[in-house]
């Protein structure tokens, strides 16, 4: 089993005994999605509370169900449970994160904007707000959110990657590439950055670089779903070779079998 902070630990106990910060929640989520022995007890606890229903679950149980659903990648359930889960940074951030994944950007922004003021030193919150703004078609506002954070978040690949996304959307290609390069300098296999570089290579017709970068994305645990899908699509488009169709099918199959 992976030697992460939650290895051999009951995730439900962690959620009951304390409220992990957003960065730790992401680490827990990665382990849960990879390690079946860690995932199953959490899935069982969430399933039990879902079957009982909100009216028969106390506040702590609802918190476990909401954060547990987020960890397991069930954004619809997470939003339902976390809507009334209180005003703690982690619960509001996880709620907003699921809203982003569901395409409900305005609601996510409404949650994250005041949170980014009260938790301005939390890179997950700040980057999450910038991400939501970018997805809502507001890269200029996202740039304002990230402005002045370069020193505080200098060691965060997530910050530099999001900075790259903002600059890409504003048409500033060279500064965007520099931001992505900084993220990779900090974390060589940072999947979100590898995906952005692969996607840009794809758009520019550099199929060889795109495939190499997508492959690096899917070698991460858990694999990057969009990278898997794009590999499958590119393999399909490279037909008529039969093995390409087989490869595309394997990519899609792996997507469907990946938790979350």
PDB file of C-alpha atoms in Angstrom:
ATOM      1  CA  UNK A   1       0.000   0.000   0.000  1.00  0.00           C
ATOM      2  CA  UNK A   2       1.171   3.515  -0.730  1.00  0.00           C
ATOM      3  CA  UNK A   3       3.020   5.214   2.125  1.00  0.00           C
ATOM      4  CA  UNK A   4       0.798   8.291   2.216  1.00  0.00           C
ATOM      5  CA  UNK A   5      -0.494  10.010   5.394  1.00  0.00           C
ATOM      6  CA  UNK A   6      -3.695   7.952   5.344  1.00  0.00           C
ATOM      7  CA  UNK A   7      -2.194   4.562   4.489  1.00  0.00           C
ATOM      8  CA  UNK A   8      -3.645   1.767   6.632  1.00  0.00           C
ATOM      9  CA  UNK A   9      -5.948   4.364   8.194  1.00  0.00           C
ATOM     10  CA  UNK A  10      -9.730   4.400   8.179  1.00  0.00           C
ATOM     11  CA  UNK A  11     -10.680   7.511   6.198  1.00  0.00           C
ATOM     12  CA  UNK A  12     -14.050   7.656   7.974  1.00  0.00           C
ATOM     13  CA  UNK A  13     -12.225   7.973  11.312  1.00  0.00           C
ATOM     14  CA  UNK A  14     -10.219  10.891   9.949  1.00  0.00           C
ATOM     15  CA  UNK A  15     -13.350  12.696   8.763  1.00  0.00           C
ATOM     16  CA  UNK A  16     -15.061  12.087  12.121  1.00  0.00           C
ATOM     17  CA  UNK A  17     -12.139  13.064  14.353  1.00  0.00           C
ATOM     18  CA  UNK A  18     -11.006  16.166  12.486  1.00  0.00           C
ATOM     19  CA  UNK A  19     -11.566  18.111   9.292  1.00  0.00           C
ATOM     20  CA  UNK A  20      -8.579  17.781   6.922  1.00  0.00           C
ATOM     21  CA  UNK A  21      -7.448  20.889   5.066  1.00  0.00           C
ATOM     22  CA  UNK A  22      -8.154  20.981   1.312  1.00  0.00           C
ATOM     23  CA  UNK A  23      -4.601  19.945   0.367  1.00  0.00           C
ATOM     24  CA  UNK A  24      -4.811  16.875   2.614  1.00  0.00           C
ATOM     25  CA  UNK A  25      -8.239  16.078   1.201  1.00  0.00           C
ATOM     26  CA  UNK A  26      -6.715  15.873  -2.277  1.00  0.00           C
ATOM     27  CA  UNK A  27      -4.038  13.467  -1.002  1.00  0.00           C
ATOM     28  CA  UNK A  28      -6.687  11.334   0.666  1.00  0.00           C
ATOM     29  CA  UNK A  29      -8.724  11.309  -2.535  1.00  0.00           C
ATOM     30  CA  UNK A  30      -5.769  10.140  -4.623  1.00  0.00           C
ATOM     31  CA  UNK A  31      -5.074   7.276  -2.232  1.00  0.00           C
ATOM     32  CA  UNK A  32      -8.721   6.246  -1.986  1.00  0.00           C
ATOM     33  CA  UNK A  33      -9.124   6.132  -5.769  1.00  0.00           C
ATOM     34  CA  UNK A  34      -6.010   3.973  -6.125  1.00  0.00           C
ATOM     35  CA  UNK A  35      -6.171   1.713  -3.074  1.00  0.00           C
ATOM     36  CA  UNK A  36      -9.207  -0.569  -2.964  1.00  0.00           C
ATOM     37  CA  UNK A  37      -8.541  -1.549   0.658  1.00  0.00           C
ATOM     38  CA  UNK A  38      -8.834   2.098   1.657  1.00  0.00           C
ATOM     39  CA  UNK A  39     -11.726   2.856  -0.704  1.00  0.00           C
ATOM     40  CA  UNK A  40     -14.141   0.079   0.238  1.00  0.00           C
ATOM     41  CA  UNK A  41     -14.737   1.010   3.920  1.00  0.00           C
ATOM     42  CA  UNK A  42     -15.396   4.628   2.935  1.00  0.00           C
ATOM     43  CA  UNK A  43     -17.733   3.600   0.108  1.00  0.00           C
ATOM     44  CA  UNK A  44     -19.610   1.340   2.531  1.00  0.00           C
ATOM     45  CA  UNK A  45     -20.032   4.135   5.092  1.00  0.00           C
ATOM     46  CA  UNK A  46     -21.267   6.582   2.448  1.00  0.00           C
ATOM     47  CA  UNK A  47     -23.644   3.985   1.015  1.00  0.00           C
ATOM     48  CA  UNK A  48     -25.082   3.308   4.486  1.00  0.00           C
ATOM     49  CA  UNK A  49     -25.824   6.986   5.052  1.00  0.00           C
ATOM     50  CA  UNK A  50     -27.279   7.407   1.575  1.00  0.00           C
ATOM     51  CA  UNK A  51     -29.644   4.499   2.137  1.00  0.00           C
ATOM     52  CA  UNK A  52     -30.736   5.972   5.479  1.00  0.00           C
ATOM     53  CA  UNK A  53     -31.386   9.374   3.899  1.00  0.00           C
ATOM     54  CA  UNK A  54     -30.632  12.915   5.129  1.00  0.00           C
ATOM     55  CA  UNK A  55     -33.555  12.962   7.575  1.00  0.00           C
ATOM     56  CA  UNK A  56     -32.077  10.054   9.545  1.00  0.00           C
ATOM     57  CA  UNK A  57     -28.429  11.129   9.492  1.00  0.00           C
ATOM     58  CA  UNK A  58     -26.985  13.547  12.039  1.00  0.00           C
ATOM     59  CA  UNK A  59     -24.766  16.523  11.110  1.00  0.00           C
ATOM     60  CA  UNK A  60     -21.540  14.568  11.526  1.00  0.00           C
ATOM     61  CA  UNK A  61     -22.910  11.715   9.449  1.00  0.00           C
ATOM     62  CA  UNK A  62     -23.946  14.150   6.716  1.00  0.00           C
ATOM     63  CA  UNK A  63     -20.427  15.586   6.725  1.00  0.00           C
ATOM     64  CA  UNK A  64     -18.922  12.120   6.308  1.00  0.00           C
ATOM     65  CA  UNK A  65     -21.391  11.361   3.515  1.00  0.00           C
ATOM     66  CA  UNK A  66     -20.662  14.658   1.745  1.00  0.00           C
ATOM     67  CA  UNK A  67     -16.880  14.641   2.008  1.00  0.00           C
ATOM     68  CA  UNK A  68     -16.834  10.883   1.447  1.00  0.00           C
ATOM     69  CA  UNK A  69     -18.837  11.326  -1.762  1.00  0.00           C
ATOM     70  CA  UNK A  70     -16.404  14.023  -2.891  1.00  0.00           C
ATOM     71  CA  UNK A  71     -13.431  11.768  -2.173  1.00  0.00           C
ATOM     72  CA  UNK A  72     -15.064   8.947  -4.129  1.00  0.00           C
ATOM     73  CA  UNK A  73     -15.728  11.245  -7.092  1.00  0.00           C
ATOM     74  CA  UNK A  74     -19.527  11.330  -6.808  1.00  0.00           C
ATOM     75  CA  UNK A  75     -20.009  15.061  -7.301  1.00  0.00           C
ATOM     76  CA  UNK A  76     -23.801  14.976  -7.521  1.00  0.00           C
ATOM     77  CA  UNK A  77     -24.090  13.251  -4.142  1.00  0.00           C
ATOM     78  CA  UNK A  78     -21.413  15.502  -2.640  1.00  0.00           C
ATOM     79  CA  UNK A  79     -23.312  18.638  -3.623  1.00  0.00           C
ATOM     80  CA  UNK A  80     -26.491  17.275  -2.097  1.00  0.00           C
ATOM     81  CA  UNK A  81     -24.878  16.431   1.234  1.00  0.00           C
ATOM     82  CA  UNK A  82     -22.584  19.469   1.502  1.00  0.00           C
ATOM     83  CA  UNK A  83     -25.192  22.132   0.715  1.00  0.00           C
ATOM     84  CA  UNK A  84     -25.976  22.459   4.437  1.00  0.00           C
ATOM     85  CA  UNK A  85     -22.721  21.163   5.900  1.00  0.00           C
ATOM     86  CA  UNK A  86     -21.600  24.417   7.494  1.00  0.00           C
ATOM     87  CA  UNK A  87     -19.129  27.175   6.687  1.00  0.00           C
ATOM     88  CA  UNK A  88     -15.799  25.490   7.342  1.00  0.00           C
ATOM     89  CA  UNK A  89     -13.168  26.046   4.659  1.00  0.00           C
ATOM     90  CA  UNK A  90     -12.866  22.369   3.704  1.00  0.00           C
ATOM     91  CA  UNK A  91     -16.592  21.706   3.351  1.00  0.00           C
ATOM     92  CA  UNK A  92     -17.231  24.838   1.294  1.00  0.00           C
ATOM     93  CA  UNK A  93     -14.174  24.193  -0.883  1.00  0.00           C
ATOM     94  CA  UNK A  94     -15.201  20.569  -1.524  1.00  0.00           C
ATOM     95  CA  UNK A  95     -18.758  21.697  -2.276  1.00  0.00           C
ATOM     96  CA  UNK A  96     -17.453  24.275  -4.763  1.00  0.00           C
ATOM     97  CA  UNK A  97     -15.080  21.730  -6.296  1.00  0.00           C
ATOM     98  CA  UNK A  98     -17.974  19.398  -7.036  1.00  0.00           C
ATOM     99  CA  UNK A  99     -20.036  22.266  -8.453  1.00  0.00           C
ATOM    100  CA  UNK A 100     -17.167  23.043 -10.835  1.00  0.00           C
ATOM    101  CA  UNK A 101     -17.061  19.429 -11.968  1.00  0.00           C
ATOM    102  CA  UNK A 102     -20.804  19.574 -12.618  1.00  0.00           C
ATOM    103  CA  UNK A 103     -20.447  22.741 -14.688  1.00  0.00           C
ATOM    104  CA  UNK A 104     -22.219  24.932 -12.140  1.00  0.00           C
ATOM    105  CA  UNK A 105     -19.559  27.622 -12.206  1.00  0.00           C
ATOM    106  CA  UNK A 106     -21.569  30.600 -10.956  1.00  0.00           C
ATOM    107  CA  UNK A 107     -22.554  28.725  -7.796  1.00  0.00           C
ATOM    108  CA  UNK A 108     -18.962  27.610  -7.251  1.00  0.00           C
ATOM    109  CA  UNK A 109     -17.705  31.169  -7.643  1.00  0.00           C
ATOM    110  CA  UNK A 110     -20.296  32.418  -5.159  1.00  0.00           C
ATOM    111  CA  UNK A 111     -18.914  29.956  -2.597  1.00  0.00           C
ATOM    112  CA  UNK A 112     -15.244  30.506  -3.334  1.00  0.00           C
ATOM    113  CA  UNK A 113     -15.049  34.306  -3.595  1.00  0.00           C
ATOM    114  CA  UNK A 114     -15.668  35.014   0.123  1.00  0.00           C
ATOM    115  CA  UNK A 115     -13.645  31.922   1.011  1.00  0.00           C
ATOM    116  CA  UNK A 116     -10.655  33.223  -0.950  1.00  0.00           C
ATOM    117  CA  UNK A 117     -10.751  36.367   1.181  1.00  0.00           C
ATOM    118  CA  UNK A 118     -10.887  34.549   4.520  1.00  0.00           C
ATOM    119  CA  UNK A 119      -8.472  31.777   3.462  1.00  0.00           C
ATOM    120  CA  UNK A 120      -6.244  33.759   1.125  1.00  0.00           C
ATOM    121  CA  UNK A 121      -3.206  31.681   2.116  1.00  0.00           C
ATOM    122  CA  UNK A 122      -4.815  28.405   0.987  1.00  0.00           C
ATOM    123  CA  UNK A 123      -3.575  27.603  -2.509  1.00  0.00           C
ATOM    124  CA  UNK A 124      -6.380  25.090  -3.138  1.00  0.00           C
ATOM    125  CA  UNK A 125      -9.018  27.745  -2.471  1.00  0.00           C
ATOM    126  CA  UNK A 126      -7.347  30.463  -4.535  1.00  0.00           C
ATOM    127  CA  UNK A 127      -6.556  28.168  -7.461  1.00  0.00           C
ATOM    128  CA  UNK A 128     -10.064  26.704  -7.252  1.00  0.00           C
ATOM    129  CA  UNK A 129     -11.606  30.156  -7.602  1.00  0.00           C
ATOM    130  CA  UNK A 130      -9.332  31.009 -10.535  1.00  0.00           C
ATOM    131  CA  UNK A 131     -10.261  27.704 -12.179  1.00  0.00           C
ATOM    132  CA  UNK A 132     -13.992  28.377 -11.778  1.00  0.00           C
ATOM    133  CA  UNK A 133     -13.604  31.881 -13.209  1.00  0.00           C
ATOM    134  CA  UNK A 134     -11.681  30.548 -16.211  1.00  0.00           C
ATOM    135  CA  UNK A 135     -14.336  27.926 -16.895  1.00  0.00           C
ATOM    136  CA  UNK A 136     -17.007  30.623 -16.625  1.00  0.00           C
ATOM    137  CA  UNK A 137     -15.254  32.631 -19.355  1.00  0.00           C
ATOM    138  CA  UNK A 138     -13.720  35.190 -16.987  1.00  0.00           C
ATOM    139  CA  UNK A 139      -9.922  34.799 -17.348  1.00  0.00           C
ATOM    140  CA  UNK A 140      -9.283  38.485 -16.582  1.00  0.00           C
ATOM    141  CA  UNK A 141     -10.970  38.053 -13.189  1.00  0.00           C
ATOM    142  CA  UNK A 142      -9.006  34.843 -12.637  1.00  0.00           C
ATOM    143  CA  UNK A 143      -5.803  36.746 -13.327  1.00  0.00           C
ATOM    144  CA  UNK A 144      -6.765  39.280 -10.645  1.00  0.00           C
ATOM    145  CA  UNK A 145      -7.314  36.461  -8.150  1.00  0.00           C
ATOM    146  CA  UNK A 146      -3.860  35.014  -8.829  1.00  0.00           C
ATOM    147  CA  UNK A 147      -2.109  38.389  -8.946  1.00  0.00           C
ATOM    148  CA  UNK A 148       0.283  38.928  -6.081  1.00  0.00           C
ATOM    149  CA  UNK A 149       0.316  35.256  -5.080  1.00  0.00           C
ATOM    150  CA  UNK A 150       3.445  34.219  -6.976  1.00  0.00           C
ATOM    151  CA  UNK A 151       5.689  34.587  -3.920  1.00  0.00           C
ATOM    152  CA  UNK A 152       3.304  32.959  -1.444  1.00  0.00           C
ATOM    153  CA  UNK A 153       2.598  30.009  -3.748  1.00  0.00           C
ATOM    154  CA  UNK A 154       6.010  29.824  -5.415  1.00  0.00           C
ATOM    155  CA  UNK A 155       6.374  26.134  -4.554  1.00  0.00           C
ATOM    156  CA  UNK A 156       2.943  25.075  -5.798  1.00  0.00           C
ATOM    157  CA  UNK A 157       2.750  23.433  -9.232  1.00  0.00           C
ATOM    158  CA  UNK A 158      -1.043  23.885  -9.102  1.00  0.00           C
ATOM    159  CA  UNK A 159      -0.619  27.666  -8.866  1.00  0.00           C
ATOM    160  CA  UNK A 160       1.788  27.857 -11.804  1.00  0.00           C
ATOM    161  CA  UNK A 161      -0.364  25.521 -13.894  1.00  0.00           C
ATOM    162  CA  UNK A 162      -3.456  27.650 -13.276  1.00  0.00           C
ATOM    163  CA  UNK A 163      -1.448  30.752 -14.101  1.00  0.00           C
ATOM    164  CA  UNK A 164      -0.573  29.080 -17.393  1.00  0.00           C
ATOM    165  CA  UNK A 165      -4.233  28.317 -18.102  1.00  0.00           C
ATOM    166  CA  UNK A 166      -5.177  31.954 -17.474  1.00  0.00           C
ATOM    167  CA  UNK A 167      -2.424  33.237 -19.754  1.00  0.00           C
ATOM    168  CA  UNK A 168      -3.393  30.715 -22.440  1.00  0.00           C
ATOM    169  CA  UNK A 169      -6.972  31.974 -22.368  1.00  0.00           C
ATOM    170  CA  UNK A 170      -5.715  35.558 -22.653  1.00  0.00           C
ATOM    171  CA  UNK A 171      -3.660  34.608 -25.718  1.00  0.00           C
ATOM    172  CA  UNK A 172      -0.290  35.067 -24.015  1.00  0.00           C
ATOM    173  CA  UNK A 173       1.302  31.834 -25.250  1.00  0.00           C
ATOM    174  CA  UNK A 174       4.943  32.356 -24.284  1.00  0.00           C
ATOM    175  CA  UNK A 175       4.257  33.462 -20.682  1.00  0.00           C
ATOM    176  CA  UNK A 176       1.786  30.574 -20.424  1.00  0.00           C
ATOM    177  CA  UNK A 177       4.458  28.098 -21.513  1.00  0.00           C
ATOM    178  CA  UNK A 178       6.866  29.592 -18.964  1.00  0.00           C
ATOM    179  CA  UNK A 179       4.260  29.056 -16.226  1.00  0.00           C
ATOM    180  CA  UNK A 180       3.749  25.429 -17.284  1.00  0.00           C
ATOM    181  CA  UNK A 181       7.512  24.886 -17.365  1.00  0.00           C
ATOM    182  CA  UNK A 182       7.744  26.232 -13.813  1.00  0.00           C
ATOM    183  CA  UNK A 183       5.061  23.791 -12.661  1.00  0.00           C
ATOM    184  CA  UNK A 184       6.947  20.873 -14.243  1.00  0.00           C
ATOM    185  CA  UNK A 185      10.195  22.111 -12.704  1.00  0.00           C
ATOM    186  CA  UNK A 186       8.547  21.821  -9.281  1.00  0.00           C
ATOM    187  CA  UNK A 187       6.798  18.492  -9.978  1.00  0.00           C
ATOM    188  CA  UNK A 188       8.024  16.602 -13.019  1.00  0.00           C
ATOM    189  CA  UNK A 189       4.893  14.493 -13.420  1.00  0.00           C
ATOM    190  CA  UNK A 190       2.274  17.086 -12.486  1.00  0.00           C
ATOM    191  CA  UNK A 191      -0.678  15.626 -14.388  1.00  0.00           C
ATOM    192  CA  UNK A 192      -2.752  18.818 -14.882  1.00  0.00           C
ATOM    193  CA  UNK A 193       0.241  20.579 -16.406  1.00  0.00           C
ATOM    194  CA  UNK A 194       1.201  17.613 -18.556  1.00  0.00           C
ATOM    195  CA  UNK A 195      -2.377  17.549 -19.826  1.00  0.00           C
ATOM    196  CA  UNK A 196      -2.352  21.243 -20.719  1.00  0.00           C
ATOM    197  CA  UNK A 197       0.945  20.835 -22.576  1.00  0.00           C
ATOM    198  CA  UNK A 198      -0.416  17.767 -24.377  1.00  0.00           C
ATOM    199  CA  UNK A 199      -3.646  19.554 -25.259  1.00  0.00           C
ATOM    200  CA  UNK A 200      -1.735  22.533 -26.682  1.00  0.00           C
ATOM    201  CA  UNK A 201       0.511  20.214 -28.693  1.00  0.00           C
ATOM    202  CA  UNK A 202      -2.624  18.477 -29.966  1.00  0.00           C
ATOM    203  CA  UNK A 203      -4.123  21.793 -31.083  1.00  0.00           C
ATOM    204  CA  UNK A 204      -0.892  22.706 -32.848  1.00  0.00           C
ATOM    205  CA  UNK A 205      -0.810  19.412 -34.764  1.00  0.00           C
ATOM    206  CA  UNK A 206       2.218  18.061 -32.907  1.00  0.00           C
ATOM    207  CA  UNK A 207       0.804  14.546 -32.577  1.00  0.00           C
ATOM    208  CA  UNK A 208       4.043  12.943 -31.383  1.00  0.00           C
ATOM    209  CA  UNK A 209       4.536  15.342 -28.469  1.00  0.00           C
ATOM    210  CA  UNK A 210       0.841  15.215 -27.600  1.00  0.00           C
ATOM    211  CA  UNK A 211       0.848  11.423 -27.414  1.00  0.00           C
ATOM    212  CA  UNK A 212       4.004  11.360 -25.285  1.00  0.00           C
ATOM    213  CA  UNK A 213       2.553  13.884 -22.831  1.00  0.00           C
ATOM    214  CA  UNK A 214      -0.878  12.231 -22.696  1.00  0.00           C
ATOM    215  CA  UNK A 215       0.842   8.919 -21.964  1.00  0.00           C
ATOM    216  CA  UNK A 216       2.753  10.506 -19.094  1.00  0.00           C
ATOM    217  CA  UNK A 217      -0.586  11.774 -17.743  1.00  0.00           C
ATOM    218  CA  UNK A 218      -2.213   8.358 -17.759  1.00  0.00           C
ATOM    219  CA  UNK A 219       0.772   6.753 -16.045  1.00  0.00           C
ATOM    220  CA  UNK A 220      -0.137   8.711 -12.908  1.00  0.00           C
ATOM    221  CA  UNK A 221      -2.289   7.117 -10.216  1.00  0.00           C
ATOM    222  CA  UNK A 222      -5.169   7.596 -10.566  1.00  0.00           C
ATOM    223  CA  UNK A 223      -4.855   8.150 -14.335  1.00  0.00           C
ATOM    224  CA  UNK A 224      -5.924  11.461 -15.854  1.00  0.00           C
ATOM    225  CA  UNK A 225      -9.345  10.696 -17.369  1.00  0.00           C
ATOM    226  CA  UNK A 226      -9.341  13.408 -20.044  1.00  0.00           C
ATOM    227  CA  UNK A 227      -5.889  12.314 -21.164  1.00  0.00           C
ATOM    228  CA  UNK A 228      -7.155   8.749 -21.526  1.00  0.00           C
ATOM    229  CA  UNK A 229     -10.125   9.953 -23.553  1.00  0.00           C
ATOM    230  CA  UNK A 230      -7.947  12.098 -25.822  1.00  0.00           C
ATOM    231  CA  UNK A 231      -5.541   9.223 -26.388  1.00  0.00           C
ATOM    232  CA  UNK A 232      -8.488   7.074 -27.371  1.00  0.00           C
ATOM    233  CA  UNK A 233      -9.872   9.713 -29.732  1.00  0.00           C
ATOM    234  CA  UNK A 234      -6.468  10.298 -31.331  1.00  0.00           C
ATOM    235  CA  UNK A 235      -5.968   6.557 -31.778  1.00  0.00           C
ATOM    236  CA  UNK A 236      -9.383   6.268 -33.400  1.00  0.00           C
ATOM    237  CA  UNK A 237      -8.589   9.144 -35.761  1.00  0.00           C
ATOM    238  CA  UNK A 238      -5.331   7.447 -36.732  1.00  0.00           C
ATOM    239  CA  UNK A 239      -7.235   4.558 -38.331  1.00  0.00           C
ATOM    240  CA  UNK A 240      -7.446   2.443 -40.509  1.00  0.00           C
ATOM    241  CA  UNK A 241      -4.852   0.369 -38.624  1.00  0.00           C
ATOM    242  CA  UNK A 242      -6.754  -2.246 -36.615  1.00  0.00           C
ATOM    243  CA  UNK A 243      -4.405  -2.050 -33.627  1.00  0.00           C
ATOM    244  CA  UNK A 244      -5.243   1.631 -33.261  1.00  0.00           C
ATOM    245  CA  UNK A 245      -8.919   0.777 -32.801  1.00  0.00           C
ATOM    246  CA  UNK A 246      -7.941  -1.801 -30.196  1.00  0.00           C
ATOM    247  CA  UNK A 247      -5.823   0.804 -28.394  1.00  0.00           C
ATOM    248  CA  UNK A 248      -8.667   3.346 -28.472  1.00  0.00           C
ATOM    249  CA  UNK A 249     -11.050   0.763 -27.040  1.00  0.00           C
ATOM    250  CA  UNK A 250      -8.614  -0.010 -24.222  1.00  0.00           C
ATOM    251  CA  UNK A 251      -8.345   3.693 -23.363  1.00  0.00           C
ATOM    252  CA  UNK A 252     -12.115   4.102 -23.134  1.00  0.00           C
ATOM    253  CA  UNK A 253     -12.446   0.876 -21.147  1.00  0.00           C
ATOM    254  CA  UNK A 254      -9.842   2.072 -18.685  1.00  0.00           C
ATOM    255  CA  UNK A 255     -11.743   5.338 -18.273  1.00  0.00           C
ATOM    256  CA  UNK A 256     -14.961   3.528 -17.454  1.00  0.00           C
ATOM    257  CA  UNK A 257     -13.239   1.295 -14.898  1.00  0.00           C
ATOM    258  CA  UNK A 258     -11.422   4.115 -13.070  1.00  0.00           C
ATOM    259  CA  UNK A 259     -13.149   5.116  -9.784  1.00  0.00           C
ATOM    260  CA  UNK A 260     -14.303   8.714  -9.638  1.00  0.00           C
TER     261      UNK A 260
END
